[in-house]
Coordinates of C-alpha atoms and ligand atoms in Angstrom, one line a residue:
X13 CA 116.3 32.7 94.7
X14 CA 116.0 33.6 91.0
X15 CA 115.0 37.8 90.1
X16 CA 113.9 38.5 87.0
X17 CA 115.5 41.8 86.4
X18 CA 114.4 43.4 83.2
X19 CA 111.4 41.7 83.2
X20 CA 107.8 43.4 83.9
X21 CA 107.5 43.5 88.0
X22 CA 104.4 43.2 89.6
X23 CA 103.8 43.7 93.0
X24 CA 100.9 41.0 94.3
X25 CA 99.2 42.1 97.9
X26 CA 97.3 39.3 98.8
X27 CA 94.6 40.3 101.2
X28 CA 92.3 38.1 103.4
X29 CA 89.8 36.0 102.0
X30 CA 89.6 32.9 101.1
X31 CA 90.1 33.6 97.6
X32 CA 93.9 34.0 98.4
X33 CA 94.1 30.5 97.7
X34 CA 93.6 31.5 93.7
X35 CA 96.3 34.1 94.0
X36 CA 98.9 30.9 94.4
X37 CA 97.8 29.8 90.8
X38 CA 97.6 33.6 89.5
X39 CA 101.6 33.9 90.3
X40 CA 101.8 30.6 88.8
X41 CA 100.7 32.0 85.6
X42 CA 102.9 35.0 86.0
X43 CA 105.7 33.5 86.5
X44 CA 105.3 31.4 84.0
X45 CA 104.8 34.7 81.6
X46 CA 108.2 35.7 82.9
X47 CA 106.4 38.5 85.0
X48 CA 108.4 39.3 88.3
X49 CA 105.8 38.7 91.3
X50 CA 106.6 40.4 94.5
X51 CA 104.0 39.6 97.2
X52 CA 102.9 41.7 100.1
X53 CA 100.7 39.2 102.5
X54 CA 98.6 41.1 104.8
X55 CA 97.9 39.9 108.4
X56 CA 94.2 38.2 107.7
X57 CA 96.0 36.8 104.2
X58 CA 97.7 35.0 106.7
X59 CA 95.4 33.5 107.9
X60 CA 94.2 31.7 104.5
X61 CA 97.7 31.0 102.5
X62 CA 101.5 31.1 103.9
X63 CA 104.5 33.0 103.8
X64 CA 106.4 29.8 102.3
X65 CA 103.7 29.4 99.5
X66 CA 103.9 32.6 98.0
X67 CA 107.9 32.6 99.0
X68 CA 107.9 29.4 96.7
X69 CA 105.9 30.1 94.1
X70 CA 107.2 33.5 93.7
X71 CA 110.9 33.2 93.8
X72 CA 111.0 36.4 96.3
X73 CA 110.4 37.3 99.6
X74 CA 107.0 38.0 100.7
X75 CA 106.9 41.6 102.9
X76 CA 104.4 41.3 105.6
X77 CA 105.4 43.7 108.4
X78 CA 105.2 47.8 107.8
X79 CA 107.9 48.1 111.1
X80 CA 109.8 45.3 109.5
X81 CA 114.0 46.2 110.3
X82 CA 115.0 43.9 108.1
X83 CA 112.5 44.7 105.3
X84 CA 113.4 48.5 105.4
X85 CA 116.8 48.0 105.1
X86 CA 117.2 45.4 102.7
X87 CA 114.1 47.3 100.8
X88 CA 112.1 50.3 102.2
X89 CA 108.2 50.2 101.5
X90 CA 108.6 53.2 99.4
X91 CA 111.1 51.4 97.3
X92 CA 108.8 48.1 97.0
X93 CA 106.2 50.4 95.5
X94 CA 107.9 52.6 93.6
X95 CA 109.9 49.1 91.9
X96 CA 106.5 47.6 90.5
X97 CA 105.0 48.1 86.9
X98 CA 101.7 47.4 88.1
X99 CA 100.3 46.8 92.1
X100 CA 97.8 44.1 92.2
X101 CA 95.6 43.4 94.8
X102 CA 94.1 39.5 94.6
X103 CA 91.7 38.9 97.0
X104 CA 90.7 42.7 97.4
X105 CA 88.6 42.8 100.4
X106 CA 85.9 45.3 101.6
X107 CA 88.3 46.4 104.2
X108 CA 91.6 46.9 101.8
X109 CA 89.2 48.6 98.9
X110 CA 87.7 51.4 102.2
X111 CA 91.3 51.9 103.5
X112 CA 92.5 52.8 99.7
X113 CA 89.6 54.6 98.8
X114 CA 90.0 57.0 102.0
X115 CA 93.5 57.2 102.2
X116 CA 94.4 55.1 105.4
X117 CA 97.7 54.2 105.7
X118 CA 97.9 51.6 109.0
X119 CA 99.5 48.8 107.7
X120 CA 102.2 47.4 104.6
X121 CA 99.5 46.9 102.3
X122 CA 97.6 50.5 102.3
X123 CA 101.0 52.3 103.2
X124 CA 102.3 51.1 99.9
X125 CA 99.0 51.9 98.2
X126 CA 99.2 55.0 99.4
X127 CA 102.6 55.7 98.7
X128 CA 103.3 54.3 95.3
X129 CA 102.8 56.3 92.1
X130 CA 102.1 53.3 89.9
X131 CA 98.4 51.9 88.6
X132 CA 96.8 49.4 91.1
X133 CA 94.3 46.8 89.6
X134 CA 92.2 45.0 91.8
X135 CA 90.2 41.5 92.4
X136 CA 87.5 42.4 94.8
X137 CA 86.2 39.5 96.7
X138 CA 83.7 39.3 99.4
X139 CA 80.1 37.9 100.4
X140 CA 77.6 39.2 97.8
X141 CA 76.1 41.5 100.8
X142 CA 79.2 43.3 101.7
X143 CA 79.7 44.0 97.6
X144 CA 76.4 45.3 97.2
X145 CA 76.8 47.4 100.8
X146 CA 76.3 51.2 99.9
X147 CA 79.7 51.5 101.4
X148 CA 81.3 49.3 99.2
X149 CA 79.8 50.8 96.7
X150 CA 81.1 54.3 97.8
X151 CA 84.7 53.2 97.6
X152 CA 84.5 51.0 94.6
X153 CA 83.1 53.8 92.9
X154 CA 85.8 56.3 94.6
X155 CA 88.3 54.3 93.5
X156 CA 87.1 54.1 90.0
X157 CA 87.1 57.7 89.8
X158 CA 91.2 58.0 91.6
X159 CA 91.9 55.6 88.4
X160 CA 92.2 51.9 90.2
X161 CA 91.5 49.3 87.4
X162 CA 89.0 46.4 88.4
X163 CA 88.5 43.0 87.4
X164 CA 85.6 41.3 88.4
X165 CA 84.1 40.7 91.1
X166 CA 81.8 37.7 89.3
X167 CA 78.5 36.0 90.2
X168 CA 78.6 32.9 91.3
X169 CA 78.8 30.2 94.6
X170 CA 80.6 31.7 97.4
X171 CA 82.6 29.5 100.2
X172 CA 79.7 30.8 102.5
X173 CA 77.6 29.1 100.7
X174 CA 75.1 32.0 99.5
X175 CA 75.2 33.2 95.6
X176 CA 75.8 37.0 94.1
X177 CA 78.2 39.0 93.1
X178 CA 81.1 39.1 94.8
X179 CA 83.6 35.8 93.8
X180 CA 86.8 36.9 92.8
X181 CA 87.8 36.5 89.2
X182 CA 89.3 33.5 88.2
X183 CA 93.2 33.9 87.9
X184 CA 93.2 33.3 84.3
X185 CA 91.5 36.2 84.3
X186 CA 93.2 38.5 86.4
X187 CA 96.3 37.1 84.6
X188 CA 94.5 39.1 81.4
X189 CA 93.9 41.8 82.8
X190 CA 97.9 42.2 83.6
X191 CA 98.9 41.2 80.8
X192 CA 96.6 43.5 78.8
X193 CA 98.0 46.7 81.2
X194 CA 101.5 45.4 81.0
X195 CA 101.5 45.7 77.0
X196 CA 100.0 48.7 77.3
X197 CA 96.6 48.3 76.3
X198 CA 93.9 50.8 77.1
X199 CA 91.2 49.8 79.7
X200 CA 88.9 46.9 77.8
X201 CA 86.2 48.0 75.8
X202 CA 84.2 49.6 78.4
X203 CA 80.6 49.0 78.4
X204 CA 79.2 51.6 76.6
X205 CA 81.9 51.0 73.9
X206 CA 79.7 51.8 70.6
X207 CA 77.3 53.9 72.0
X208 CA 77.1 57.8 71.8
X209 CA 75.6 60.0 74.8
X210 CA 75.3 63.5 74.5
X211 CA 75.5 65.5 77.5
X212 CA 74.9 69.3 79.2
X213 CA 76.5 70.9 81.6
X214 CA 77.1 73.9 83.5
X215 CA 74.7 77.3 83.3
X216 CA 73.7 79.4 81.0
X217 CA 73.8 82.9 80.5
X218 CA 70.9 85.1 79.3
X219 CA 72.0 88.2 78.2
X220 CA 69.9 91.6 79.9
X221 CA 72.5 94.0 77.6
X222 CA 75.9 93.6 76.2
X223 CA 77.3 93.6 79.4
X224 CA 75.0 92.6 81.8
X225 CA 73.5 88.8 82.5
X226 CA 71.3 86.6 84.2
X227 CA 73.1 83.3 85.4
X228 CA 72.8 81.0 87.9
X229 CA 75.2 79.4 90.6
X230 CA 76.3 76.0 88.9
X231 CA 79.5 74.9 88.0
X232 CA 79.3 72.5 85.6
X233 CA 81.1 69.8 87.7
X234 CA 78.7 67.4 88.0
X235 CA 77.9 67.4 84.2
X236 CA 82.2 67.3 83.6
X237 CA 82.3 64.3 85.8
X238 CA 79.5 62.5 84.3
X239 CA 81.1 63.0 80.9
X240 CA 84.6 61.9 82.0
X241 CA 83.1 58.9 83.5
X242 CA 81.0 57.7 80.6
X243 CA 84.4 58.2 78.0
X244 CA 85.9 55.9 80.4
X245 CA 83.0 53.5 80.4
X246 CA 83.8 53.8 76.1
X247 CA 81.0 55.5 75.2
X248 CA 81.9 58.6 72.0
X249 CA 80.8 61.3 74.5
X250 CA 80.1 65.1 72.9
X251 CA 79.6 67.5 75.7
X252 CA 77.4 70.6 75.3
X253 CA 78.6 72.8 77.9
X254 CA 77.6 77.0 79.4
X255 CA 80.3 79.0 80.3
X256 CA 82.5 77.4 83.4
X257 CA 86.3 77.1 84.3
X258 CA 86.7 73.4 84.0
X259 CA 89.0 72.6 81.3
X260 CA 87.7 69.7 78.2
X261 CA 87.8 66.2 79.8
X262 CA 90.2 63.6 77.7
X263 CA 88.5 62.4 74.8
X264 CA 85.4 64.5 74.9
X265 CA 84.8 67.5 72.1
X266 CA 83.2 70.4 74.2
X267 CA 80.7 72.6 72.3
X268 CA 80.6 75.8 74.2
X269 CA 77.1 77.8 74.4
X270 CA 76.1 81.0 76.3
X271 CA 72.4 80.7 76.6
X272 CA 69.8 78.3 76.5
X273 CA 68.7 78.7 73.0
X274 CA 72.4 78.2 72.0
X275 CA 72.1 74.9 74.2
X276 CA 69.3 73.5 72.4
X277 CA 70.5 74.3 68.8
X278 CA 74.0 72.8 70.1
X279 CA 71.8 69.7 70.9
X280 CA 69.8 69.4 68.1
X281 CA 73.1 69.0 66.2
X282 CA 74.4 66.9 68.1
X283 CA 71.6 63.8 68.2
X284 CA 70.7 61.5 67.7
X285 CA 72.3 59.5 70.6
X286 CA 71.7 56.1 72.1
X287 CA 71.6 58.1 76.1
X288 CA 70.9 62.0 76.4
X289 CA 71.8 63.4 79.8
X290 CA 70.7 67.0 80.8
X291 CA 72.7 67.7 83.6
X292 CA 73.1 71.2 82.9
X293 CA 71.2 74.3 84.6
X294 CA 69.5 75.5 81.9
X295 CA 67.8 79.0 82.9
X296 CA 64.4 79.2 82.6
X297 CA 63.8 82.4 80.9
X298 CA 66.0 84.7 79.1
X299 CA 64.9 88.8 78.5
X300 CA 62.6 89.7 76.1
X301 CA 63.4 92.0 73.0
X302 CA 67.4 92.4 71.4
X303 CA 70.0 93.1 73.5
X304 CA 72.3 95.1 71.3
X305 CA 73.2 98.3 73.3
X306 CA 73.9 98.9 76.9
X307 CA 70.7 100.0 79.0
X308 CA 71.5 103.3 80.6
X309 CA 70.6 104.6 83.5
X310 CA 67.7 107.2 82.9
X311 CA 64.8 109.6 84.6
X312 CA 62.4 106.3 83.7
X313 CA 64.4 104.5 86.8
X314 CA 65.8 101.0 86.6
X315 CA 64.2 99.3 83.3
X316 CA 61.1 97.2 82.7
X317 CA 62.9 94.0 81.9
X318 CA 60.2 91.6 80.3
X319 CA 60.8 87.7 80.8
X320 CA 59.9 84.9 78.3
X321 CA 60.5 81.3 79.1
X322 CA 63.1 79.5 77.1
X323 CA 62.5 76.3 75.7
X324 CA 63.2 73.2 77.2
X325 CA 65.7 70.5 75.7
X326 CA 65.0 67.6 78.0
X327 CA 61.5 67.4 77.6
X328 CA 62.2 68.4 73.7
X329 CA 64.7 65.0 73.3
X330 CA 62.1 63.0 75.7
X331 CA 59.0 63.8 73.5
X332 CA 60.8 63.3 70.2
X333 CA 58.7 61.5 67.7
X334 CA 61.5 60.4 65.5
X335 CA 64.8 59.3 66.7
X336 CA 64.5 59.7 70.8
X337 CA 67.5 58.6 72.4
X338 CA 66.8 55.1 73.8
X339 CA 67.7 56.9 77.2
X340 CA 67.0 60.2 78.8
X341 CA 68.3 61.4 82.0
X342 CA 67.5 64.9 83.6
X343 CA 68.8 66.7 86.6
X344 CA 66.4 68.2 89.2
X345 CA 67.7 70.4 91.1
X346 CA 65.2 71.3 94.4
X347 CA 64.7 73.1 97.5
X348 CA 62.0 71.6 99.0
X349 CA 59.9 68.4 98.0
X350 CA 62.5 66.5 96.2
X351 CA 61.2 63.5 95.3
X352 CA 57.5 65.2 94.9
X353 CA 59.1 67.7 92.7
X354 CA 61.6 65.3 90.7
X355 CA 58.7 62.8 90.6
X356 CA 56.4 65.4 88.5
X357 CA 59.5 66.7 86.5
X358 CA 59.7 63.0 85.5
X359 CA 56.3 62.2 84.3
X360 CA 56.1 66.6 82.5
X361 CA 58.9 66.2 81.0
X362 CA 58.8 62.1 79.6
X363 CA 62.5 61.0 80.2
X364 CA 63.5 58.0 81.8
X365 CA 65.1 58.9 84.9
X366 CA 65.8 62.0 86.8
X367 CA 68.6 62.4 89.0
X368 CA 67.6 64.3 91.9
X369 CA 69.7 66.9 93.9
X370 CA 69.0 69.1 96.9
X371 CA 70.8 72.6 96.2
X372 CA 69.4 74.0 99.2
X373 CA 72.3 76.5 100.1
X374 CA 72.8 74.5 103.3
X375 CA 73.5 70.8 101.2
X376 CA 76.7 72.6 99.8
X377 CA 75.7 70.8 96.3
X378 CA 75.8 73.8 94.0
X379 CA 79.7 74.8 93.3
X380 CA 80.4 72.1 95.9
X381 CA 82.3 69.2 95.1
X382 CA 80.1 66.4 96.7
X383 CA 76.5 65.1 95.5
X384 CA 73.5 63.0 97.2
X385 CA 71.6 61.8 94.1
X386 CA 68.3 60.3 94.6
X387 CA 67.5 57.8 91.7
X388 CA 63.7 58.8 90.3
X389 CA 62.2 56.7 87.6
X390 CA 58.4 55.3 87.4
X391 CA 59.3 52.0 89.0
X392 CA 60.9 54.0 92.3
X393 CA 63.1 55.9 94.3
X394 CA 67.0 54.9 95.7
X395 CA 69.0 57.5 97.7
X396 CA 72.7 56.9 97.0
X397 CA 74.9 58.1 99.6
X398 CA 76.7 61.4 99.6
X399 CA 79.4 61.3 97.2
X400 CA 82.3 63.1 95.9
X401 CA 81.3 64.2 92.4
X402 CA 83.6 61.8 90.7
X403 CA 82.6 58.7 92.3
X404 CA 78.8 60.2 92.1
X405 CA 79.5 59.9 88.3
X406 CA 81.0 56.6 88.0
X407 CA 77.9 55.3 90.0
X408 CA 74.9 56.9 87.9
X409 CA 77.3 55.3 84.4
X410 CA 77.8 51.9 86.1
X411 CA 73.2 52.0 87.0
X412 CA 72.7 53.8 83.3
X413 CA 75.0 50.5 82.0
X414 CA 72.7 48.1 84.1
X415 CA 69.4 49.4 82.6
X416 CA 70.4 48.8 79.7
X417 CA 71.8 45.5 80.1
X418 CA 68.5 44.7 81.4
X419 CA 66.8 46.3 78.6
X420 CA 69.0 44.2 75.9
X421 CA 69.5 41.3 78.1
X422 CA 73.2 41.0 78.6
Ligands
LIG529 N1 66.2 71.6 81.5 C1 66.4 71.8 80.1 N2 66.0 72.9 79.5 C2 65.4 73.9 80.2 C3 65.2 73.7 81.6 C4 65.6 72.6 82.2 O1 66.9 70.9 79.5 N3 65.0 75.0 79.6 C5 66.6 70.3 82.1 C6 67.8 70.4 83.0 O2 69.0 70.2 82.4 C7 67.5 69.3 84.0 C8 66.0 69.3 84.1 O3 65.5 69.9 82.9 O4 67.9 68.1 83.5 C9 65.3 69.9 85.3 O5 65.6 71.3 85.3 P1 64.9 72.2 86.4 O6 65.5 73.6 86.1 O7 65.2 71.6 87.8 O8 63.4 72.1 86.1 P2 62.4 73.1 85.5 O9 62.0 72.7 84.2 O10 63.0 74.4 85.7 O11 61.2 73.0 86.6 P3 60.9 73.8 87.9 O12 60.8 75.2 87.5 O13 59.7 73.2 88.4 O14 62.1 73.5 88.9

């Protein structure tokens, strides 16, 4: 058997679908690039394409067994890992995309997914139904967030005869997509490559006295995550953000504010935009009067601390005459009646969507790191299912993306 030391190494698990068939041609192609293919074949890949195919095509052996003796001793599974520029997973079934995206480790193929430090890029390819599945969309969303690379899945006819989303790129394709990681190439243009969103986060604080202020219990998370996920969609993100601990994400400029009218001048200078997205928990009201000296304690008793109402930015960008971003996304963050509540917010306020959240004290949303949004625009309501923050973001980017690919017609 040839090796191709010195040569870029890629490490091909081949899962079970009957795409696996496409993987033969995809090491084809690699090979023929010079690209070192080791395959890992799981048990239901076995069931579609051969040991001595991928053994042939390859050049190399082709791992199959996690309690393999003579696998771990002429190469451990750590080793095999660790010895790849890039893992690739071609056909990426529902089952291998849940056990990466939760961490299960019960055979070769998610041990070594598990256990390797290198970038995995993967082919999903299932019935249209099981791609669209809420938990499929969970881990693909999961996995987005932990920094797995995808390529396709694409619409088309499936072998069970039915049509969606959900074939497996061609290899020529995935071939491209090595190619363009093994030279070093950024993730492609993302979607919302040329477009700007603007986005708050966090609290804000409204001073009572030099000292003293009003805040509220958010962390900012959710609004950090949803930037971080739109720079890596390629949108030019600028993040207006109230005081919280979570360093800059990659990419982003921060502009730092204390209070809400700081917000909404931050804002103002930062439109227009083609997506606005208030995720931030703006207060309400700040203190009436100037704050410049330290309220003492007195014979009058605790002081008379007036409220006024501070203006509001998302309804401000949604009711703009001149220039409103082409899409505006609010946060409502509820109690009680949440889709009653975030329904009226929608319509008071004029954005497009609202993103609603229950931050009850029992959901664990605010300062938690999970999120259940529920979708609100005029045409209806979708609950997505609960979510690490991360993932939560990726998911609201990849629907913003779709709206307005429907809008434009891509
Ligand atoms: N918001 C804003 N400026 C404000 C208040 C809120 O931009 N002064 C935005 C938030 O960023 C969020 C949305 O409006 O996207 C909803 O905020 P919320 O505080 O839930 O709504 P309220 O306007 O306070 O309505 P209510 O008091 O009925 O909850």
């Amino acid at each position: 058997m040839t090796t191709l030391t010195d040569h870029p190494s890629v490490l091909l698990i081949v899962g079970g679908g009957i795409a696996a068939y496409k993987s033969l041609e995809l090491i084809r192609l690699l090979r023929g690039a010079e690209i070192q293919v080791r395959t890992v074949l799981t048990k239901a890949g076995a069931q579609f394409v051969t040991p001595l195919s991928l053994a042939s095509l390859s050049g190399e052996k082709v791992f199959e067994d996690l309690f393999s003796l003579t696998d771990e001793t002429e190469m451990g599974h750590i080793e095999l890992s660790r010895q790849a520029d890039l893992i690739v997973i071609a056909p990426a079934t529902a089952d291998l995309l849940a056990k990466a995206a939760n961490g299960l480790a019960n055979d070769l193929a998610s041990t070594l997914l598990l256990a390797s430090n290198k970038p995995a890029l993967a082919a999903p390819a299932m019935n249209w139904r099981m791609w669209e599945h809420p938990a499929t969309r969970r881990n693909h969303a999961q996995l987005r967030a932990d920094g797995m690379r995808f390529v396709g899945p694409n619409e088309g006819a499936m072998a069970c005869g039915e049509t969606g989303f959900g074939r497996m790129a061609e290899p020529e394709e995935i071939f491209a997509a090595i190619r363009a990681y093994l030279a070093g190439a950024p993730e492609p243009r993302g979607p919302l490559a040329g477009k700007k969103i603007v986005i708050t986060a966090g609290p804000t604080h409204e001073p009572i006295d030099p000292v003293r202020y009003i805040a509220n219990r958010s962390s900012g998370k959710q609004g950090y995550a949803v930037a971080r996920a739109a720079r890596a969609a390629g949108a030019d993100v600028i993040l207006v953000s109230g005081p919280v601990t979570i360093p800059p994400p990659e990419g982003v400029p921060v502009i730092r504010v204390e209070t809400a009218r700081e917000m909404a001048a931050a804002v103002d200078a930062a439109l227009p935009c083609d997506i606005f997205i208030a995720a931030a928990a703006v207060a309400d009201w700040r203190i009436a009067g100037d704050h410049a000296e330290k309220i003492k304690k007195g014979k009058k008793g605790p002081p008379d601390l007036k409220l006024v109402e501070n203006p509001d930015i998302l309804a401000k960008v949604s009711q703009l005459q001149n220039g409103r971003p082409g899409l505006v996304v609010g946060f409502a963050a509820e109690t009680e009646k949440l889709v009653e509540h975030a329904r009226r917010k929608l319509a008071r306020k004029g954005c497009d969507l609202i993103v609603a959240n229950d931050v009850s004290p029992a959901s664990g949303v605010m300062g938690g790191d999970e999120n259940t949004m529920v979708i609100v625009t005029a045409e209806g309501v979708t609950s997505w299912p609960k979510l690490d923050k991360d993932a939560a973001a990726v998911m609201l980017v990849e629907h913003l993306v779709e709206i307005l690919a429907q809008r434009e017609g891509f």
